[in-house]
Each structure stands twice: as structure tokens, then as C-alpha cells.
């Protein structure tokens, strides 16, 4: 991999939609996501009404429900070595029957709900019965997110978004819209690849970009079912045409740009070869999910990847203005959303944490599992698209591959905690 990355060198620029191009009002959207599942569990599955009240690495912290486990209990349950459910540093965690990998803003409210379900069941049965509730969580997912849910106004989530999109969504600033047009005018192929269904994608794009949003994108792929879009063979996941947002027949290949559903990266890349006239067109993909976007696009398709990392926003709050590069001063537009915390009072820091010592052993600082994944599979990481929207297309970003640095790829600055990591270990 090169030490520098430039959009000017890319032939194709692809985007995820949710929490990438489309930014949500997180306090409102997280509450809605939690409520939609809690209501389903209470009304359809008979769970306690208390749920309706809002409130590979070494395992550093864990809970039983919402109760934090002491270091001694943690060591007894998981041991002092890497948890065997996770793949080694060279791999990526996968969702399985043993655990669920929460890694994006859509998922995280579900982690709180699961913890509170465990609390409720523990209180009811004194921990004597198995915690067999995951099937009900899956049923809630199917109820709220099935393909017909948007059209049928099914569940809680879609009806509420349609009723009041401005409560939950931030429109794209003019700088981002101008940047997208600039990319297109520079001859780049622009793609939108989202796991959201076609009708929901259309609502989001019309609200954040305008009714003419389709002009911006040469290729739109909805219901992409990532990460399978990147990892599955064409025979396992063919593209399908759409008619009135309904999926039609499977396609043996892609012949032209357009709007499609499902599909696979292999057939898409063949289309990109034909469209660009190049045997190996260079593709960059922007996304917010390490599990669904960044890791599979890098690992399976060898694309450049730009991670949208909300935790970078506001990292230098309270620091001098000149801590930001000169070319970005005053470039953010619109109301600033409250940034995510990089330090949780319960779970600790996002990038670096400490392993508690036991019996006269000292605590040691370590890169978190998430931090190591960022430098391993992202080309660069940025807080939002508007952070780079007014830079020239030939701006050269220092990539994470530069001298194997874990900080080089963060733009506009590395997290403060990573700037003072002299005593870090990498276990």
C-alpha cells in the first residue's frame, strides 16, 4: 500500500448511506431505535414493561446485563489471554451464534436493550433459567426491517422517520453537495452502496441531498446485504432489477450503470472495468461500519477505504484553534451535532485502555481491538465527509500504511490519546 492517498488517483468513489452520507441526529435516532425494539418485545413477546423506560482482543470490560464484572470475575470467565471467539489480529470478528458484534450507531441501542433484558430475566428467575431471548431480538429485526415494512408502515421505525425526517436526519451541507458534483465533473464514477432498501434509501437521499440526487450517482445499489456483498460469490448473491422499489429477476451480469438491488462486488467490478475502460480501476469506499463496510471492502475487494469515525469529532474540544490544519479552519457548515464521547465512564476510552493488574501486577496500557482494526483496514479515518469536502481533490492524505503507524491515517488530527502513546503495548 502507498504511503499517501489522493482522491484524484481514484477512478471510482463509493459511499455507504446511513451514518456516512446521511448523518443522523444521534440522541433522537438512538432513542427511536431502542424504543422500536423494546415495544416489540413487550407487546409481542411478553417482556417486562420496564424495558420501555429509557435509561480479538483481551476482554477489558464486560457486564452481566448492566452489572459490571469485577476484574477477578472477568479473569475467571474469560482468562487473561485473547478471547477465543475473536479471530487473531490478522482477521475480523464475525457475527455468530455465540455473540453479536455491535459496531455502528444503528446497532448500539440494541446492546443496551439486551443488557436490560438480561437484568429483567435475572430478577424474574434468579439466574436459574437459560437466557434464551436472542430469537426474540431477531424477530424484532425482521418485524421492523423486512422489505415491505417501509411501504406497509410496519413497526415503529419507518413510520416515525417518514412522519418527521427533520427530527432524525441532518441535511448534507452545501460543501458536501458541491464536493460530490466536483468529483463527478472530474470524471469519477460515483456509487452509492447501502444495505437499506430502495424506498428508504430514496426518502433519505431526497431529504439530505434534494430531489435530483440520482443525478449525482452513476450506480445505486440498495439492499446490498453487506458484508456479504463483498464476500459472496456472484452465484450466491446476483444483482436484481427494481420496479416501483420491488425486486425483479436476477441478472447474470451487470451491463450498464443504474439502480440495482442486492448483488456482489465481483460483478460490480467487471462493470467498473467496462465503464472506466481500465483493466484495474482504482476504487475508494467511504463507510462507517468496520464490520460491514471497511473490513470487507479492503479484505475481499482490495479497495481503498475511508472510515467515517464519529469519535474523532470534537476530540480537541477546549484546545487552541490552531490545533486544526489551516486549510480546514472555518470550513464546517450547518449546526454542529454533539460529538460522541471517546471516554465512557463505564466502558473506558475508545482508542486506548488499560488491562487491570491482578495480585501485585501493574496495569498496562493497550491499543483497543477497535483501534487496531482501524489502522489495519482503513486507508484513512475522518470524522465526517464535510471534514474533507473543501480540500482539493489532489490533496495527499498520509495513509495508515505509512511506516506502519497507528496514527498517520487520522485526518485532520490523530486522537489526542494516541499522540502520547509512548508506554503502549500491542498485546
XYZ file of C-alpha atoms in Angstrom:
427
model
C 0.000 0.000 0.000
C 1.127 3.529 -0.764
C 2.085 5.927 1.993
C -0.180 8.621 0.583
C -3.739 8.581 -0.674
C -5.441 11.021 -3.030
C -8.970 11.077 -4.428
C -7.547 12.383 -7.699
C -5.875 8.993 -8.224
C -9.173 7.098 -7.817
C -11.382 6.188 -10.765
C -14.421 5.260 -8.674
C -15.732 6.770 -5.433
C -18.307 4.754 -3.497
C -20.352 5.651 -0.433
C -22.345 3.925 2.232
C -25.534 5.858 3.065
C -26.549 5.592 6.728
C -24.161 7.461 9.073
C -21.854 8.214 6.137
C -23.525 10.443 3.546
C -26.644 10.599 5.691
C -25.843 11.752 9.224
C -28.415 11.198 11.938
C -29.360 13.207 14.987
C -27.955 10.509 17.257
C -29.771 11.319 20.535
C -33.125 11.160 18.743
C -32.392 8.256 16.400
C -30.843 6.099 19.156
C -33.924 6.617 21.324
C -36.180 5.670 18.405
C -34.183 2.526 17.628
C -34.247 1.413 21.255
C -37.969 2.096 21.601
C -38.935 0.242 18.433
C -37.379 -2.996 19.713
C -38.481 -2.557 23.317
C -42.093 -2.068 22.260
C -41.950 -5.187 20.125
C -40.537 -7.302 22.959
C -43.091 -6.015 25.462
C -46.192 -6.077 23.244
C -45.472 -9.098 21.060
C -43.244 -11.288 23.242
C -44.479 -10.519 26.757
C -41.304 -8.999 28.243
C -41.381 -6.760 31.325
C -42.639 -3.211 30.735
C -39.515 -1.896 32.493
C -37.781 -2.211 29.108
C -39.848 0.742 27.882
C -38.122 3.062 30.365
C -35.081 4.611 28.697
C -32.136 4.577 30.749
C -9.948 -10.305 19.342
C -8.747 -8.886 21.884
C -8.360 -9.320 25.549
C -11.703 -8.673 27.160
C -11.121 -5.438 29.064
C -14.648 -4.945 30.421
C -17.840 -6.954 30.423
C -21.254 -6.908 32.045
C -23.871 -9.395 33.096
C -26.842 -7.381 31.972
C -25.919 -3.892 33.102
C -23.831 -5.067 36.092
C -20.114 -4.572 35.568
C -17.970 -7.634 36.262
C -15.035 -7.171 38.655
C -11.512 -7.850 37.275
C -11.330 -11.119 39.231
C -14.621 -12.356 37.755
C -13.540 -11.199 34.303
C -10.327 -13.207 34.575
C -12.243 -16.284 35.732
C -14.790 -16.068 32.922
C -12.545 -15.114 30.003
C -8.985 -15.798 31.156
C -6.008 -13.497 30.704
C -5.460 -14.374 27.052
C -7.292 -13.233 23.937
C -10.917 -14.311 23.862
C -11.175 -17.355 21.610
C -14.371 -16.102 19.970
C -12.358 -13.410 18.189
C -10.029 -14.027 15.270
C -6.371 -13.012 15.655
C -5.054 -9.596 14.674
C -4.993 -10.533 11.003
C -8.717 -11.204 10.904
C -12.082 -9.653 11.680
C -14.781 -10.576 14.163
C -17.861 -12.104 12.615
C -21.359 -12.288 13.983
C -22.191 -15.821 15.022
C -24.428 -17.921 17.211
C -22.100 -17.195 20.153
C -22.080 -13.413 20.142
C -23.303 -10.372 18.213
C -20.834 -7.745 17.045
C -22.240 -4.262 17.751
C -20.149 -1.759 15.802
C -22.306 1.048 14.424
C -24.850 3.615 15.519
C -27.805 1.575 14.260
C -26.751 -1.407 16.345
C -25.637 0.161 19.618
C -29.090 0.864 21.133
C -29.706 -2.877 20.816
C -26.765 -3.567 23.136
C -28.467 -1.573 25.895
C -31.751 -3.359 25.263
C -30.091 -6.788 25.508
C -28.394 -5.801 28.767
C -31.689 -4.682 30.250
C -33.385 -7.898 29.090
C -30.718 -9.844 30.998
C -31.371 -7.681 34.075
C -35.100 -8.344 33.813
C -34.729 -12.104 33.336
C -32.197 -12.317 36.165
C -34.660 -10.647 38.520
C -37.501 -12.917 37.424
C -35.777 -16.297 37.576
C -32.775 -15.692 39.858
C -30.483 -16.722 37.030
C -31.716 -20.335 37.083
C -33.196 -20.421 33.557
C -31.211 -20.000 30.330
C -31.200 -16.549 28.773
C -32.936 -17.660 25.585
C -34.043 -14.271 24.303
C -31.949 -13.746 21.173
C -34.590 -15.329 18.937
C -36.973 -12.602 20.046
C -34.414 -9.891 19.187
C -34.092 -11.412 15.698
C -37.883 -11.453 15.389
C -37.880 -7.747 16.236
C -35.330 -7.099 13.490
C -37.438 -8.950 10.962
C -40.602 -7.140 12.074
C -39.106 -3.650 11.836
C -36.774 -4.070 8.862
C -38.424 -6.538 6.487
C -38.507 -5.313 2.872
C -42.201 -4.433 2.983
C -42.005 -2.566 6.320
C -41.487 0.869 4.771
C -44.363 0.525 2.306
C -46.688 -1.049 4.898
C -45.781 1.421 7.657
C -44.903 -1.635 9.737
C -43.289 -1.368 13.148
C -42.222 1.882 14.801
C -39.065 2.994 12.997
C -40.079 3.703 9.391
C -43.418 5.376 10.141
C -41.722 7.784 12.532
C -38.893 8.655 10.104
C -41.438 9.322 7.341
C -43.574 11.439 9.653
C -40.780 13.741 10.819
C -37.458 13.218 8.979
C -36.078 16.550 10.178
C -36.139 15.304 13.756
C -33.786 12.434 12.980
C -31.716 13.464 9.938
C -29.168 16.172 9.157
C -29.240 17.541 5.605
C -25.936 17.459 3.741
C -24.210 20.863 3.865
C -23.704 22.689 0.583
C -19.982 21.963 0.802
C -20.648 18.214 0.517
C -23.110 18.614 -2.362
C -20.597 20.797 -4.198
C -17.842 18.236 -3.497
C -19.939 15.397 -4.963
C -20.555 17.444 -8.111
C -16.851 18.235 -8.274
C -15.999 14.527 -8.150
C -18.485 13.795 -10.906
C -17.245 16.683 -13.079
C -13.706 15.350 -12.639
C -14.799 12.164 -14.395
C -15.109 9.938 -11.317
C -17.702 7.157 -11.278
C -19.849 7.755 -8.177
C -21.569 4.847 -6.424
C -23.980 4.521 -3.528
C -23.930 1.066 -1.909
C -26.284 0.635 1.038
C -27.971 -2.216 2.871
C -31.069 -0.054 3.255
C -33.967 -0.925 0.980
C -34.763 1.097 -2.100
C -37.762 3.042 -0.768
C -35.996 4.065 2.455
C -32.850 4.998 0.516
C -34.915 7.252 -1.726
C -36.516 9.032 1.236
C -33.145 9.648 2.908
C -31.420 10.876 -0.253
C -34.240 13.218 -1.229
C -34.184 14.753 2.227
C -30.421 15.143 2.641
C -29.400 15.838 -0.990
C -32.538 17.022 -2.801
C -34.973 15.544 -5.306
C -32.315 15.477 -8.034
C -29.939 13.272 -6.033
C -29.964 10.494 -8.654
C -28.001 12.765 -10.996
C -25.048 12.585 -8.606
C -24.642 8.796 -8.707
C -23.843 6.622 -11.691
C -24.614 3.433 -9.773
C -27.001 2.955 -6.828
C -27.143 -0.431 -5.087
C -29.729 -0.938 -2.348
C -30.405 -3.953 -0.116
C -26.725 -4.766 -0.654
C -26.727 -7.057 2.401
C -23.193 -6.092 3.416
C -20.731 -7.582 4.285
C -21.969 -10.432 2.075
C -21.948 -8.074 -0.900
C -18.150 -8.194 -0.782
C -17.568 -11.770 0.396
C -20.186 -13.793 -1.505
C -19.720 -15.299 -4.954
C -21.861 -13.968 -7.833
C -23.889 -17.175 -7.854
C -24.720 -16.671 -4.180
C -25.845 -13.050 -4.477
C -26.830 -11.935 -8.018
C -27.952 -8.408 -8.812
C -31.657 -7.762 -9.285
C -33.505 -5.042 -11.142
C -36.125 -2.920 -9.423
C -39.635 -1.876 -10.434
C -41.506 0.503 -8.132
C -38.950 -0.421 -5.443
C -39.826 -4.121 -5.793
C -37.059 -6.598 -6.643
C -37.393 -8.320 -10.023
C -35.453 -11.022 -11.879
C -31.857 -11.969 -11.113
C -29.221 -10.734 -13.580
C -26.386 -12.927 -14.880
C -24.146 -9.826 -15.010
C -24.265 -6.035 -14.999
C -24.308 -4.451 -18.442
C -24.720 -0.753 -17.603
C -24.810 1.729 -14.719
C -28.153 2.187 -12.981
C -30.135 1.384 -9.841
C -29.994 -2.217 -8.643
C -30.688 -4.368 -5.589
C -28.558 -6.983 -3.771
C -25.599 -8.077 -5.934
C -21.907 -8.733 -5.415
C -18.606 -6.886 -5.705
C -17.241 -9.229 -8.406
C -19.889 -8.371 -10.999
C -19.769 -4.723 -9.949
C -16.020 -4.551 -10.566
C -16.490 -6.066 -14.026
C -18.930 -3.246 -14.799
C -16.439 -0.685 -13.458
C -13.763 -2.062 -15.799
C -16.104 -1.623 -18.735
C -17.283 1.835 -17.644
C -13.826 3.274 -16.954
C -12.085 1.451 -19.799
C -9.342 0.377 -17.380
C -8.277 -3.205 -16.566
C -7.854 -2.380 -12.860
C -9.847 0.741 -11.921
C -8.932 2.150 -8.517
C -11.898 2.255 -6.130
C -12.295 4.020 -2.784
C -15.248 3.325 -0.494
C -16.483 5.533 2.365
C -18.321 3.823 5.245
C -18.951 3.944 8.981
C -19.048 0.229 9.838
C -15.822 -1.723 10.245
C -17.808 -4.970 10.042
C -19.977 -4.204 7.016
C -18.022 -1.577 5.061
C -14.345 -1.148 5.795
C -13.025 -4.640 6.515
C -14.836 -6.451 3.666
C -14.144 -3.745 1.055
C -10.442 -3.835 1.961
C -10.039 -7.561 2.597
C -12.150 -9.078 -0.185
C -12.102 -6.371 -2.893
C -8.761 -4.655 -2.172
C -10.443 -1.241 -2.358
C -9.122 1.833 -0.626
C -11.319 2.604 2.390
C -12.213 5.779 4.268
C -13.682 5.167 7.724
C -16.216 7.701 8.988
C -15.404 7.735 12.696
C -17.731 9.875 14.815
C -15.372 9.506 17.786
C -12.942 11.861 16.041
C -15.421 14.724 16.122
C -14.654 17.233 18.842
C -11.612 15.261 20.012
C -9.740 18.507 20.637
C -12.553 20.381 22.348
C -11.038 23.040 24.563
C -7.751 23.034 22.637
C -6.403 26.034 20.736
C -7.944 26.792 17.359
C -4.625 26.289 15.619
C -4.680 22.584 16.514
C -6.694 22.189 13.297
C -4.918 22.382 9.928
C -5.048 25.822 8.348
C -6.814 24.567 5.236
C -9.809 23.444 7.322
C -10.379 26.484 9.537
C -13.945 27.669 9.328
C -14.958 25.016 6.813
C -17.674 23.199 8.753
C -21.196 24.211 7.772
C -24.571 23.994 9.457
C -25.369 23.205 13.089
C -22.763 21.038 14.778
C -24.131 17.832 16.244
C -22.921 16.870 19.695
C -19.943 14.511 19.188
C -19.792 11.007 20.574
C -17.805 10.573 23.763
C -14.366 8.992 23.342
C -14.341 8.149 27.046
C -17.187 6.218 28.619
C -17.380 6.250 32.407
C -18.456 2.616 32.259
C -16.556 1.201 29.281
C -13.438 3.342 29.214
C -11.664 5.017 26.267
C -12.326 4.086 22.644
C -8.736 4.016 21.359
C -6.553 3.049 24.333
C -7.380 1.261 27.552
C -5.691 -0.441 30.471
C -5.684 -4.066 31.483
C -6.202 -4.266 35.219
C -3.368 -5.938 37.084
C -4.065 -8.839 39.416
C -2.135 -9.739 42.578
C 0.765 -7.291 42.563
C 0.922 -6.922 38.779
C 0.836 -3.467 37.256
C -1.856 -2.204 34.917
C -0.717 -1.898 31.303
C -1.967 0.370 28.533
C -3.038 -1.323 25.291
C -4.479 -0.361 21.947
C -8.096 -1.457 21.932
C -9.210 -4.100 19.464
C -11.200 -1.463 17.553
C -8.204 0.865 17.324
C -6.029 -1.872 15.820
C -8.730 -2.716 13.251
C -8.881 0.930 12.167
C -5.180 1.120 11.294
C -5.192 -2.365 9.729
C -8.098 -1.985 7.303
C -8.686 1.748 6.741
C -6.705 3.851 4.306
C -7.625 6.950 6.311
C -10.177 7.792 9.024
C -12.111 11.063 9.174
C -14.835 12.418 11.487
C -17.251 13.157 8.628
C -17.291 13.784 4.895
C -17.552 17.543 5.398
C -14.155 17.390 7.114
C -12.551 16.916 3.681
C -15.211 18.383 1.362
C -13.365 21.641 0.669
C -9.918 20.167 0.179
C -8.641 19.930 -3.409
C -9.192 16.515 -4.966
C -5.441 16.049 -5.332
C -4.826 16.616 -1.606
C -2.420 13.944 -0.382
C -3.506 12.246 2.828
C -0.976 10.257 4.818
C -2.348 6.728 4.991
C -2.240 4.276 7.877
C 0.244 2.158 5.929
C 2.890 4.867 6.289
C 5.684 3.314 8.403
C 3.075 1.030 9.993
C 1.865 3.998 12.034
C -1.345 3.671 14.034
C -1.857 7.445 13.939
C -0.795 8.586 10.464
C -4.137 7.969 8.758
C -6.327 10.113 11.019
C -7.446 13.393 9.461
C -7.413 16.240 10.387
C -5.556 15.059 13.521
C -4.933 11.803 15.354
C -6.854 11.399 18.602
C -5.080 13.175 21.438
C -4.749 9.972 23.435
C -2.802 8.368 20.552
C -0.400 11.288 20.359
C 1.058 10.352 23.748
C 1.324 6.589 23.496
C 4.952 6.016 24.422
C 4.174 3.364 27.035
C 1.657 1.401 24.986
C 1.865 -2.315 24.417
C 0.261 -4.054 21.488
C -0.915 -7.297 23.001
